[in-house]
Coordinates of C-alpha atoms in Angstrom, one line a residue:
Chain A
X756 CA -6.6 -29.3 5.4
X757 CA -3.3 -29.6 6.2
X758 CA -0.1 -28.4 4.6
X759 CA 3.2 -30.4 5.1
X760 CA 5.1 -28.1 2.8
X761 CA 6.9 -26.0 5.4
X762 CA 7.9 -29.1 7.3
X763 CA 11.6 -29.4 7.1
X764 CA 13.2 -32.7 6.2
X765 CA 14.5 -34.8 9.0
X766 CA 18.2 -34.8 10.2
X767 CA 20.2 -35.7 7.1
X768 CA 21.0 -39.4 6.9
X769 CA 22.1 -41.9 4.1
X770 CA 19.1 -43.6 2.9
X771 CA 19.6 -47.0 1.6
X772 CA 17.1 -46.2 -1.1
X773 CA 18.9 -44.6 -4.3
X774 CA 16.2 -42.1 -4.5
X775 CA 14.7 -39.7 -2.1
X776 CA 11.7 -41.4 -0.6
X777 CA 8.2 -40.2 -0.8
X778 CA 8.4 -36.5 -1.0
X779 CA 4.9 -35.7 -0.3
X780 CA 4.4 -37.9 2.9
X781 CA 4.4 -36.3 5.9
X782 CA 7.7 -35.6 7.5
X783 CA 6.9 -38.2 10.4
X784 CA 6.5 -41.0 7.6
X785 CA 9.8 -40.1 6.0
X786 CA 11.5 -40.6 9.5
X787 CA 10.2 -44.0 9.9
X788 CA 11.6 -45.0 6.5
X789 CA 15.1 -43.7 6.7
X790 CA 18.1 -45.5 8.2
X791 CA 21.5 -44.5 9.4
X792 CA 24.7 -46.3 8.2
X793 CA 27.7 -45.5 10.3
X794 CA 30.9 -46.8 10.5
X795 CA 31.1 -47.4 14.2
X796 CA 28.6 -48.9 16.3
X797 CA 25.4 -47.8 15.5
X798 CA 23.7 -46.0 18.4
X799 CA 20.8 -48.6 19.6
X800 CA 18.5 -45.8 19.7
X801 CA 18.8 -44.2 16.3
X802 CA 16.1 -46.6 14.9
X803 CA 13.7 -44.8 17.4
X804 CA 14.6 -41.0 17.2
X805 CA 11.6 -38.8 16.8
X806 CA 11.2 -35.0 17.1
X807 CA 10.0 -33.9 20.6
X808 CA 6.3 -33.1 21.1
X809 CA 5.3 -29.9 19.5
X810 CA 2.4 -28.1 21.3
X811 CA 1.5 -26.2 18.0
X812 CA 1.1 -29.3 16.3
X813 CA -1.2 -30.6 19.1
X814 CA -3.2 -27.5 19.3
X815 CA -3.3 -26.0 15.6
X816 CA -5.2 -27.8 13.0
X817 CA -5.0 -25.2 10.3
X818 CA -2.3 -22.6 10.7
X819 CA -3.5 -19.8 8.5
X820 CA -7.0 -20.0 10.0
X821 CA -5.9 -20.1 13.7
X822 CA -6.0 -17.3 16.3
X823 CA -5.3 -16.9 19.7
X824 CA -7.5 -15.3 22.5
X825 CA -7.4 -14.3 25.9
X826 CA -10.5 -15.1 27.9
X827 CA -11.8 -12.7 30.7
X828 CA -14.2 -13.5 33.1
X829 CA -16.0 -16.6 34.4
X830 CA -18.8 -17.2 32.0
X831 CA -17.3 -20.7 30.8
X832 CA -16.0 -22.1 34.0
X833 CA -18.1 -24.9 33.7
X834 CA -16.4 -25.9 30.5
X835 CA -13.0 -25.5 32.4
X836 CA -12.2 -22.4 30.7
X837 CA -11.0 -20.0 33.3
X838 CA -10.4 -16.3 33.5
X839 CA -6.7 -15.7 31.9
X840 CA -6.8 -18.7 30.0
X841 CA -5.7 -18.8 26.3
X842 CA -8.0 -20.4 23.8
X843 CA -7.1 -21.5 20.0
X844 CA -10.0 -20.3 17.6
X845 CA -10.0 -21.9 14.3
X846 CA -12.0 -20.0 11.5
X847 CA -12.1 -22.6 9.2
X848 CA -14.1 -25.2 11.1
X849 CA -17.8 -24.9 10.7
X850 CA -19.6 -24.3 13.8
X851 CA -22.0 -27.0 15.0
X852 CA -24.4 -27.2 17.9
X853 CA -22.7 -27.7 21.2
X854 CA -19.2 -26.3 20.0
X855 CA -17.6 -23.7 22.1
X856 CA -17.4 -20.7 19.7
X857 CA -16.0 -17.0 19.8
X858 CA -18.8 -14.9 18.4
X859 CA -19.4 -11.2 17.9
X860 CA -22.0 -9.7 20.1
X861 CA -22.8 -6.0 19.9
X862 CA -19.0 -5.6 18.4
X863 CA -17.5 -7.5 21.0
X864 CA -16.1 -10.9 21.3
X865 CA -17.9 -13.5 23.5
X866 CA -17.0 -17.1 24.2
X867 CA -20.0 -19.4 24.7
X868 CA -21.3 -22.9 24.0
X869 CA -23.4 -22.6 20.7
X870 CA -26.9 -24.0 20.9
X871 CA -28.5 -24.9 17.6
X872 CA -31.9 -26.9 18.2
X873 CA -35.4 -27.0 17.3
X874 CA -35.0 -23.5 15.5
X875 CA -33.7 -21.9 18.5
X876 CA -30.3 -20.2 18.3
X877 CA -28.5 -19.5 21.8
X878 CA -25.1 -18.6 23.1
X879 CA -25.1 -20.3 26.4
X880 CA -22.5 -19.8 29.1
X881 CA -21.2 -22.5 31.4
X882 CA -22.0 -20.9 34.6
X883 CA -25.5 -20.6 36.1
X884 CA -24.7 -17.0 37.3
X885 CA -24.8 -15.8 33.5
X886 CA -27.7 -15.8 31.0
X887 CA -27.9 -17.1 27.5
X888 CA -27.9 -14.9 24.6
X889 CA -30.9 -15.6 22.3
X890 CA -31.1 -14.7 18.7
X891 CA -34.7 -14.0 17.9
X892 CA -36.2 -13.0 14.5
X893 CA -34.2 -10.8 12.6
X894 CA -31.1 -10.6 14.7
X895 CA -28.2 -12.6 13.2
X896 CA -25.6 -14.6 15.2
X897 CA -21.9 -14.1 13.9
X898 CA -19.6 -16.7 14.7
X899 CA -16.2 -15.7 14.4
X900 CA -14.5 -19.0 15.1
X901 CA -14.6 -22.4 16.7
X902 CA -12.7 -22.9 20.0
X903 CA -10.4 -25.9 19.4
X904 CA -8.2 -25.7 22.3
X905 CA -7.4 -24.1 25.7
X906 CA -4.0 -23.5 27.4
X907 CA -3.1 -22.2 30.8
X908 CA 0.2 -21.7 32.7
X909 CA 0.4 -22.2 36.4
X910 CA 2.9 -20.0 38.1
X911 CA 5.6 -21.6 40.0
X912 CA 7.9 -19.6 42.2
X913 CA 11.1 -21.8 42.3
Chain B
X1207 CA -0.1 -32.3 -25.8
X1208 CA -0.4 -28.2 -26.3
X1209 CA 0.1 -26.6 -23.0
X1210 CA -2.9 -24.5 -22.4
X1211 CA -2.3 -20.7 -22.9
X1212 CA -1.7 -18.9 -19.7
X1213 CA -4.2 -17.7 -17.2
X1214 CA -3.3 -15.1 -14.3
X1215 CA -5.4 -14.5 -11.3
X1216 CA -4.5 -11.3 -9.2
X1217 CA -5.7 -11.8 -5.8
X1218 CA -5.7 -8.2 -3.9
X1219 CA -7.1 -7.5 -0.5
X1220 CA -9.4 -4.5 -0.3
X1221 CA -8.0 -1.7 1.7
X1222 CA -5.7 -4.2 3.3
X1223 CA -4.4 -2.3 6.4
X1224 CA -7.9 -1.2 7.3
X1225 CA -9.2 -4.7 6.9
X1226 CA -6.6 -6.2 9.0
X1227 CA -7.7 -3.7 11.8
X1228 CA -11.4 -4.7 11.4
X1229 CA -10.5 -8.3 11.6
X1230 CA -10.0 -7.7 15.3
X1231 CA -12.3 -4.8 16.0
X1232 CA -15.7 -6.2 14.6
X1233 CA -17.3 -2.9 16.1
X1234 CA -15.6 -0.9 13.3
X1235 CA -17.0 -2.7 10.5
X1236 CA -18.4 0.5 9.1
X1237 CA -16.6 3.3 11.0
X1238 CA -14.6 5.6 8.5
X1239 CA -11.2 5.0 9.4
X1240 CA -7.6 5.5 8.0
X1241 CA -4.1 3.9 8.8
X1242 CA -1.4 6.3 8.8
X1243 CA 2.4 5.9 7.4
X1244 CA 5.5 5.7 9.7
X1245 CA 5.6 8.6 12.0
X1246 CA 1.7 9.0 11.7
X1247 CA 2.3 11.3 8.6
X1248 CA 0.0 10.4 5.7
X1249 CA -3.1 8.2 5.2
X1250 CA -1.8 5.0 3.5
X1251 CA -4.9 3.1 3.7
X1252 CA -8.5 4.4 3.5
X1253 CA -11.7 2.6 4.2
X1254 CA -14.6 2.8 1.6
X1255 CA -16.3 5.4 3.8
X1256 CA -13.1 7.7 4.0
X1257 CA -12.7 7.3 0.2
X1258 CA -16.3 8.3 -0.4
X1259 CA -15.6 11.7 1.5
X1260 CA -12.9 12.3 -1.2
X1261 CA -9.7 11.8 0.7
X1262 CA -7.0 10.9 -1.5
X1263 CA -4.1 8.4 -0.7
X1264 CA -1.2 9.9 0.8
X1265 CA -3.2 12.9 2.4
X1266 CA -1.2 14.0 5.4
X1267 CA -3.2 13.5 8.7
X1268 CA -3.0 17.2 9.9
X1269 CA -4.7 18.3 6.5
X1270 CA -7.7 15.9 7.3
X1271 CA -8.0 16.7 11.0
X1272 CA -11.0 19.0 10.5
X1273 CA -12.9 16.4 8.1
X1274 CA -12.0 13.7 10.6
X1275 CA -13.7 15.3 13.7
X1276 CA -16.6 16.1 11.2
X1277 CA -17.1 12.5 10.0
X1278 CA -15.7 10.6 13.2
X1279 CA -12.8 9.5 11.2
X1280 CA -10.7 7.2 13.3
X1281 CA -6.7 7.0 12.6
X1282 CA -4.6 4.1 13.3
X1283 CA -0.8 4.1 13.5
X1284 CA 0.9 1.5 10.9
X1285 CA 1.0 -2.0 12.8
X1286 CA 3.3 -3.7 10.3
X1287 CA 3.6 -6.7 12.8
X1288 CA -0.1 -7.5 12.2
X1289 CA -0.1 -6.7 8.7
X1290 CA 2.9 -8.9 8.1
X1291 CA 1.3 -11.6 9.8
X1292 CA -2.2 -11.5 8.1
X1293 CA -0.1 -11.2 4.8
X1294 CA 1.5 -14.6 5.5
X1295 CA -1.9 -16.3 6.1
X1296 CA -3.5 -14.8 3.0
X1297 CA -0.5 -16.3 1.0
X1298 CA -0.7 -19.7 2.9
X1299 CA -4.5 -19.9 1.7
X1300 CA -3.6 -19.0 -1.9
X1301 CA -0.6 -21.5 -2.2
X1302 CA -3.4 -24.0 -1.6
X1303 CA -5.2 -23.0 -4.8
X1304 CA -2.4 -23.0 -7.2
X1305 CA 1.2 -24.2 -7.5
X1306 CA 2.8 -21.1 -8.6
X1307 CA 2.3 -18.1 -6.7
X1308 CA 4.1 -14.7 -7.1
X1309 CA 3.8 -12.5 -3.8
X1310 CA 3.6 -9.3 -5.8
X1311 CA 3.3 -6.9 -2.5
X1312 CA 2.1 -7.3 1.0
X1313 CA -1.4 -7.4 -0.3
X1314 CA -1.2 -8.6 -3.7
X1315 CA -0.4 -12.2 -5.2
X1316 CA -0.5 -13.5 -8.9
X1317 CA -1.5 -17.1 -9.5
X1318 CA -0.8 -19.2 -12.4
X1319 CA -4.1 -20.9 -12.9
X1320 CA -4.6 -22.3 -16.2
X1321 CA -3.7 -26.0 -15.1
X1322 CA -5.8 -26.0 -11.9
X1323 CA -8.9 -23.9 -12.7
X1324 CA -10.8 -26.9 -14.1
X1325 CA -10.4 -28.3 -10.5
X1326 CA -12.7 -25.7 -9.4
X1327 CA -15.2 -25.7 -12.3
X1328 CA -13.5 -22.9 -14.2
X1329 CA -11.5 -19.6 -13.7
X1330 CA -14.6 -17.5 -12.4
X1331 CA -15.8 -20.2 -9.9
X1332 CA -12.3 -20.7 -8.7
X1333 CA -11.8 -17.0 -8.0
X1334 CA -15.3 -16.9 -6.0
X1335 CA -13.8 -20.1 -4.1
X1336 CA -10.7 -18.2 -3.5
X1337 CA -12.6 -15.1 -2.2
X1338 CA -14.9 -17.3 0.0
X1339 CA -12.0 -19.2 1.6
X1340 CA -9.9 -16.4 2.1
X1341 CA -12.8 -14.4 3.9
X1342 CA -13.7 -17.5 6.1
X1343 CA -9.9 -18.4 7.2
X1344 CA -8.5 -14.9 7.7
X1345 CA -11.5 -12.5 7.8
X1346 CA -10.0 -10.5 5.0
X1347 CA -12.0 -9.3 2.0
X1348 CA -10.3 -9.9 -1.3
X1349 CA -10.9 -9.3 -5.0
X1350 CA -9.9 -11.5 -7.9
X1351 CA -9.1 -10.4 -11.4
X1352 CA -8.4 -13.1 -13.9
X1353 CA -7.0 -12.5 -17.6
X1354 CA -4.5 -14.1 -19.9
X1355 CA -1.7 -11.7 -18.9
X1356 CA -0.7 -10.1 -15.9
X1357 CA -1.6 -6.6 -17.2
X1358 CA -5.2 -7.8 -17.9
X1359 CA -5.6 -9.6 -14.6
X1360 CA -4.5 -6.5 -12.8
X1361 CA -7.1 -4.6 -14.9
X1362 CA -9.8 -7.2 -14.2
X1363 CA -9.2 -6.7 -10.4
X1364 CA -9.5 -3.2 -10.8
X1365 CA -13.1 -3.9 -12.4
X1366 CA -13.8 -6.3 -9.9
X1367 CA -13.1 -3.8 -7.1
X1368 CA -15.0 -0.8 -8.5
X1369 CA -18.0 -2.5 -10.0
X1370 CA -20.1 -4.4 -7.5
X1371 CA -21.9 -6.5 -10.0
X1372 CA -18.8 -8.5 -10.4
X1373 CA -19.4 -9.8 -6.9
X1374 CA -15.6 -9.5 -6.3
X1375 CA -14.4 -11.6 -9.2
X1376 CA -13.8 -10.5 -12.6
X1377 CA -13.0 -12.9 -15.3
X1378 CA -12.3 -11.2 -18.7
X1379 CA -12.2 -14.7 -20.5
X1380 CA -16.0 -14.6 -19.6
X1381 CA -16.6 -11.1 -21.3
X1382 CA -17.0 -11.2 -25.1
X1383 CA -14.8 -9.0 -27.2
X1384 CA -17.1 -6.3 -27.5
X1385 CA -18.0 -6.2 -23.9
X1386 CA -14.0 -6.1 -23.0
X1387 CA -13.8 -3.2 -25.4
X1388 CA -16.7 -1.2 -23.7
X1389 CA -15.0 -1.8 -20.2
X1390 CA -11.9 -0.8 -21.5
X1391 CA -13.2 2.3 -23.3
X1392 CA -14.6 3.3 -19.7
X1393 CA -11.1 3.2 -17.7
X1394 CA -8.6 5.6 -17.6
X1395 CA -5.2 4.8 -19.1
X1396 CA -3.7 5.5 -15.6
X1397 CA -5.1 2.7 -14.2
X1398 CA -3.1 0.2 -16.4
X1399 CA -0.3 -1.4 -14.6
X1400 CA 2.8 0.3 -15.2
X1401 CA 1.4 3.5 -16.8
X1402 CA 1.1 6.0 -13.9
X1403 CA 0.1 9.5 -13.6
X1404 CA 3.2 11.0 -15.2
X1405 CA 2.9 8.9 -18.3
X1406 CA -0.7 9.7 -18.3
X1407 CA -0.3 13.1 -19.0
X1408 CA 2.1 12.4 -21.9
X1409 CA -0.2 9.7 -23.6
X1410 CA -3.0 12.3 -23.0
X1411 CA -1.2 14.8 -25.1
X1412 CA -0.7 12.5 -27.8
X1413 CA -4.5 11.6 -27.7
X1414 CA -4.5 8.4 -25.7
X1415 CA -6.9 8.9 -22.7
X1416 CA -8.5 5.2 -22.1
X1417 CA -7.2 1.8 -21.7
X1418 CA -8.8 0.9 -25.1
X1419 CA -7.0 3.9 -26.9
X1420 CA -3.7 2.3 -25.4
X1421 CA -4.8 -1.2 -26.7
X1422 CA -5.5 0.1 -30.0
X1423 CA -2.2 2.2 -30.4
X1424 CA 0.5 0.9 -32.6
X1425 CA 3.0 -0.9 -30.7
X1426 CA 5.9 0.3 -33.0
X1427 CA 4.7 3.9 -32.5
X1428 CA 4.5 3.6 -28.7
X1429 CA 7.9 2.1 -28.6
X1430 CA 9.4 4.9 -30.6
X1431 CA 7.7 7.3 -28.2
X1432 CA 7.8 5.7 -24.9
X1433 CA 10.3 2.8 -25.2
X1434 CA 10.0 -1.1 -24.8
X1435 CA 8.1 -1.1 -21.5
X1436 CA 5.0 0.7 -22.9
X1437 CA 5.0 -1.4 -26.3
X1438 CA 5.0 -4.6 -23.8
X1439 CA 2.1 -3.1 -21.7
X1440 CA 0.3 -2.8 -24.9
X1441 CA 0.8 -6.3 -26.1
X1442 CA -0.2 -7.4 -22.8
X1443 CA -3.4 -5.5 -22.9
X1444 CA -4.1 -7.3 -26.4
X1445 CA -3.6 -10.6 -24.5
X1446 CA -0.1 -11.6 -25.4
X1447 CA 1.7 -12.5 -22.1
X1448 CA 5.0 -11.0 -21.9
X1449 CA 5.6 -10.9 -18.3
X1450 CA 6.0 -14.2 -16.4
X1451 CA 5.5 -14.9 -12.8
X1452 CA 8.5 -14.1 -10.7
X1453 CA 8.3 -16.8 -8.1
X1454 CA 11.6 -16.1 -6.7
X1455 CA 12.5 -12.6 -6.0
X1456 CA 15.8 -11.8 -7.3
X1457 CA 18.4 -11.0 -4.7
X1458 CA 18.6 -7.4 -3.7
X1459 CA 21.5 -5.3 -4.9
X1460 CA 21.4 -3.2 -1.7
X1461 CA 19.7 -3.3 1.4
X1462 CA 18.6 -0.1 3.1
X1463 CA 17.4 0.5 6.5
X1464 CA 16.4 4.1 7.6
X1465 CA 13.7 5.9 9.4
X1466 CA 12.6 9.4 10.5
X1467 CA 13.0 9.9 14.2
X1468 CA 10.0 10.3 16.4
X1469 CA 11.8 13.3 17.8
X1470 CA 14.6 15.1 16.6
X1471 CA 18.1 13.8 18.0
X1472 CA 21.0 16.0 18.9
X1473 CA 23.7 13.8 20.2
X1474 CA 25.8 11.3 18.8
X1475 CA 24.9 8.4 21.2
X1476 CA 21.5 8.4 20.4
X1477 CA 22.4 8.4 16.6
X1478 CA 24.7 5.6 17.2
X1479 CA 22.0 3.6 18.7
X1480 CA 19.8 4.3 16.0
X1481 CA 22.4 3.5 13.5
X1482 CA 23.5 0.2 14.8
X1483 CA 20.0 -0.9 15.3
X1484 CA 19.6 -0.3 11.5
X1485 CA 22.9 -2.4 10.7
X1486 CA 21.4 -5.3 12.9
X1487 CA 17.9 -5.3 10.8
X1488 CA 19.8 -5.1 7.4
X1489 CA 22.5 -7.6 8.3
X1490 CA 19.5 -9.9 9.1
X1491 CA 18.1 -9.4 5.7
X1492 CA 21.5 -9.7 4.1
X1493 CA 22.1 -13.1 5.7
X1494 CA 18.7 -14.2 4.8
X1495 CA 19.3 -13.9 1.0
X1496 CA 22.8 -15.5 1.6
X1497 CA 24.7 -12.5 0.4
X1498 CA 27.8 -10.5 1.7
X1499 CA 28.3 -6.9 1.3
X1500 CA 31.5 -4.9 0.8
X1501 CA 30.5 -1.5 1.7
X1502 CA 28.1 0.2 4.2
X1503 CA 26.8 3.6 3.5
X1504 CA 25.6 5.7 6.3
X1505 CA 23.8 9.0 6.2
X1506 CA 22.1 11.6 8.4
X1507 CA 19.8 14.7 7.6
X1508 CA 18.3 17.5 9.5
X1509 CA 14.5 18.4 9.1
X1510 CA 14.3 20.1 5.8
X1511 CA 10.7 21.4 6.8
X1512 CA 12.2 23.2 9.5
X1513 CA 14.1 26.0 7.7
X1514 CA 14.5 28.0 10.7
X1515 CA 16.9 25.5 12.2
X1516 CA 20.4 24.8 10.7
X1517 CA 20.3 22.4 7.9
X1518 CA 22.7 19.6 7.3
X1519 CA 22.9 16.5 5.4
X1520 CA 25.6 14.1 4.9
X1521 CA 26.5 10.5 3.9
X1522 CA 29.6 8.3 3.7
X1523 CA 30.3 5.1 2.1
X1524 CA 32.6 3.1 4.3
X1525 CA 34.5 -0.1 2.3
X1526 CA 34.7 -3.3 4.2
X1527 CA 38.3 -4.8 4.5
X1528 CA 36.4 -8.1 3.5
X1529 CA 33.1 -8.6 2.2
X1530 CA 31.2 -10.2 5.0
X1531 CA 27.5 -10.7 6.7
X1532 CA 28.7 -10.4 10.0
X1533 CA 26.7 -7.9 12.3
X1534 CA 29.7 -6.7 14.3
X1535 CA 31.9 -5.8 11.4
X1536 CA 29.1 -4.0 9.7
X1537 CA 28.2 -2.1 12.7
X1538 CA 31.8 -1.1 13.4
X1539 CA 32.0 0.3 9.9
X1540 CA 28.8 2.1 10.0
X1541 CA 29.6 3.8 13.1
X1542 CA 33.1 4.7 11.9
X1543 CA 31.5 6.6 9.1
X1544 CA 28.8 8.2 11.6
X1545 CA 31.7 9.5 13.6
X1546 CA 33.0 11.0 10.4
X1547 CA 30.1 12.8 9.3
X1548 CA 28.6 13.8 12.5
X1549 CA 28.5 17.6 13.2
X1550 CA 27.3 18.9 16.6
X1551 CA 24.4 21.2 17.1
X1552 CA 22.3 19.9 14.5
X1553 CA 18.8 18.5 15.1
X1554 CA 18.7 15.5 13.2
X1555 CA 15.4 14.1 11.8
X1556 CA 16.6 11.0 10.2
X1557 CA 19.6 8.6 9.7
X1558 CA 19.9 5.3 7.7
X1559 CA 22.4 3.0 6.4
X1560 CA 22.5 1.0 3.0
X1561 CA 24.6 -2.2 2.7
X1562 CA 25.9 -2.1 -1.0
X1563 CA 28.5 -4.1 -3.1
X1564 CA 26.4 -7.2 -2.4
X1565 CA 27.6 -10.6 -3.8
X1566 CA 26.5 -14.1 -3.1
X1567 CA 28.2 -15.6 0.0
X1568 CA 29.0 -18.9 -1.9
X1569 CA 31.2 -16.9 -4.3
X1570 CA 33.0 -14.8 -1.6
X1571 CA 36.5 -14.4 -1.8
X1572 CA 38.8 -15.2 1.3
X1573 CA 40.8 -12.4 2.4
X1574 CA 44.6 -12.9 3.0
X1575 CA 44.1 -11.5 6.3
X1576 CA 41.3 -13.6 7.6
X1577 CA 42.5 -15.2 11.0
X1578 CA 42.3 -19.1 10.6
X1579 CA 38.7 -19.8 11.7
X1580 CA 37.4 -16.5 12.4
X1581 CA 35.0 -16.5 9.4
X1582 CA 33.5 -20.0 10.6
X1583 CA 32.9 -18.7 14.0
X1584 CA 31.6 -15.7 12.8
X1585 CA 29.1 -17.6 10.6
X1586 CA 28.2 -19.8 13.6
X1587 CA 27.6 -16.8 15.8
X1588 CA 25.5 -15.1 13.3
X1589 CA 23.3 -18.2 12.7
X1590 CA 22.7 -18.5 16.6
X1591 CA 21.8 -14.6 16.6
X1592 CA 19.4 -14.9 13.6
X1593 CA 17.6 -18.1 15.3
X1594 CA 17.2 -16.6 18.6
X1595 CA 15.7 -13.6 17.2
X1596 CA 13.3 -15.6 14.9
X1597 CA 12.3 -17.8 17.8
X1598 CA 11.9 -15.4 20.8
X1599 CA 11.2 -12.3 18.9
X1600 CA 13.1 -9.4 17.3
X1601 CA 16.0 -8.0 19.2
X1602 CA 16.0 -10.4 22.1
X1603 CA 19.9 -10.7 21.1
X1604 CA 21.7 -7.7 19.8
X1605 CA 24.8 -6.0 19.8
X1606 CA 25.7 -3.7 22.5
X1607 CA 25.8 -0.6 20.5
X1608 CA 22.2 -0.4 19.5
X1609 CA 21.4 0.5 23.3
X1610 CA 18.0 -0.3 25.1
X1611 CA 16.3 3.1 25.3
X1612 CA 15.3 3.5 21.7
X1613 CA 14.5 7.3 22.0
X1614 CA 14.7 7.1 18.1
X1615 CA 12.0 4.9 17.9
X1616 CA 9.4 5.7 15.3
X1617 CA 6.3 7.5 16.6
X1618 CA 3.1 5.7 16.6
X1619 CA 0.6 6.8 18.9
X1620 CA -2.4 5.0 18.0
X1621 CA -0.9 1.6 17.1
X1622 CA -3.5 -1.3 17.8
X1623 CA -2.4 -4.3 19.5
X1624 CA -0.2 -6.7 17.8
X1625 CA -3.0 -9.3 18.0
X1626 CA -1.4 -12.5 16.5
X1627 CA 1.9 -12.3 17.4
X1628 CA 2.0 -11.1 21.3
X1629 CA 0.8 -13.1 24.1
X1630 CA 0.1 -10.0 26.1
X1631 CA -1.8 -8.0 23.1
X1632 CA -4.1 -10.8 22.1
X1633 CA -7.9 -10.0 21.5
X1634 CA -10.0 -10.7 24.5
X1635 CA -13.2 -12.7 24.4
X1636 CA -15.8 -12.4 27.4

């Protein structure tokens, strides 16, 4: 579920409509519907104004349920998740077969790919040097959240 | 069409500070633990295991050290950054359920649910869905109490917390009148919202011991003995809603910022830094509520628990030439006040400031002496200051007077990482 409530309204402009346009619409739609009326020459770009790209919007599907983790170790390099990467973990997503998840094993967090097939429950690494964690009778898997994104910065010395 | 009679839900996080810590430390799920107040003084949150050992709220840590060693009780310093962030998440989830939400405290919110409960299959079912979604999304355990008044919702919440058979949600509407009476007869009157321990003793002297006793007392008689607030509480217990949801918190009449120092301070420079930092924080709040302030009160005190040291305590109110919300002017006033009350040779334990004589900024009177344009420039500077600090973290921009060393900072020896607000303190997954 997404919420638009906290979205601020776009740059104040004079609307040609007498009433405020759709208030429940996402801000992006409101922006497309508004026009500027100005006394001088209108800027040819004003009809195309958009907010800049927002990485939060791109990475976070559900803000109150999203948490960031730092990855340690090489167990997921095959999925392009490296030591030191930050991952976005969404607790509201239901974990399914083949999702990358953060799970709690022996009281610690682990990041692995979830395998749920033919009655087998496993947390599989993406690196042949590591072994899968299996869950037999009587041991329960605790998924903390589903990994929905990864971010990494590269040092640039300039 | 008649509007349906009011229905309130009180959603309250269980052992909130402890629960916040456990979200990020799953290994501690059943470890006895407490969270200590500022300066690691007293227990302000206890896990169920610690409650079971008989440790009361507010017990000083030094008094429970022995018990802690014996039972392996862990003590955490308060991590208000983390608790504030988790509280915001909790409220964000609650706002999806009901259009009207009153955030009553960091871990308690009232919801008006009579117009929306049917969407979830009734009030009790709605309560269970709230509990499930908050738990799933944030990791926080909550209990829900539902009743026709805020006082009854609060009571229902208490019942849900103390009695596992409710499975975390108690809807008083679902109980018969006789059942409600039996429950009320089993709960001490001090548990009622707004009664408290002191009034509990006075009520007991007059024969009122349980919630049921209070509900059955004559409102007129209560009014003559205890005043209108107690009469209202009695009405609320009878299901007559007297207290409305306060969605908009009224603007504060004064804003206070004070703290005990981690170690005593003796020289005025250190005190000046502390006072300037308090002014910055308070002025930020002042601007957030769109008020201006006409006087700054500053105070200092020594440690009264150290009678062998020279004792001193003083405060001074410094009026402003013109009511304002400018951190610089308020800091200047506060430091002038500090200079006037400072005495050398004292080991100061605490200092603070209070912004008083607040009024709405919109109604502000312009002074004869305002240099043309200075007001507008100040407003622009202050809004940049607040915006930068909001975006890049507290105190990235601040006045020179607040210093950089923070010798006066709060003692918090065992604070957990700020898991949700700092890039370098995120939880780690291997």
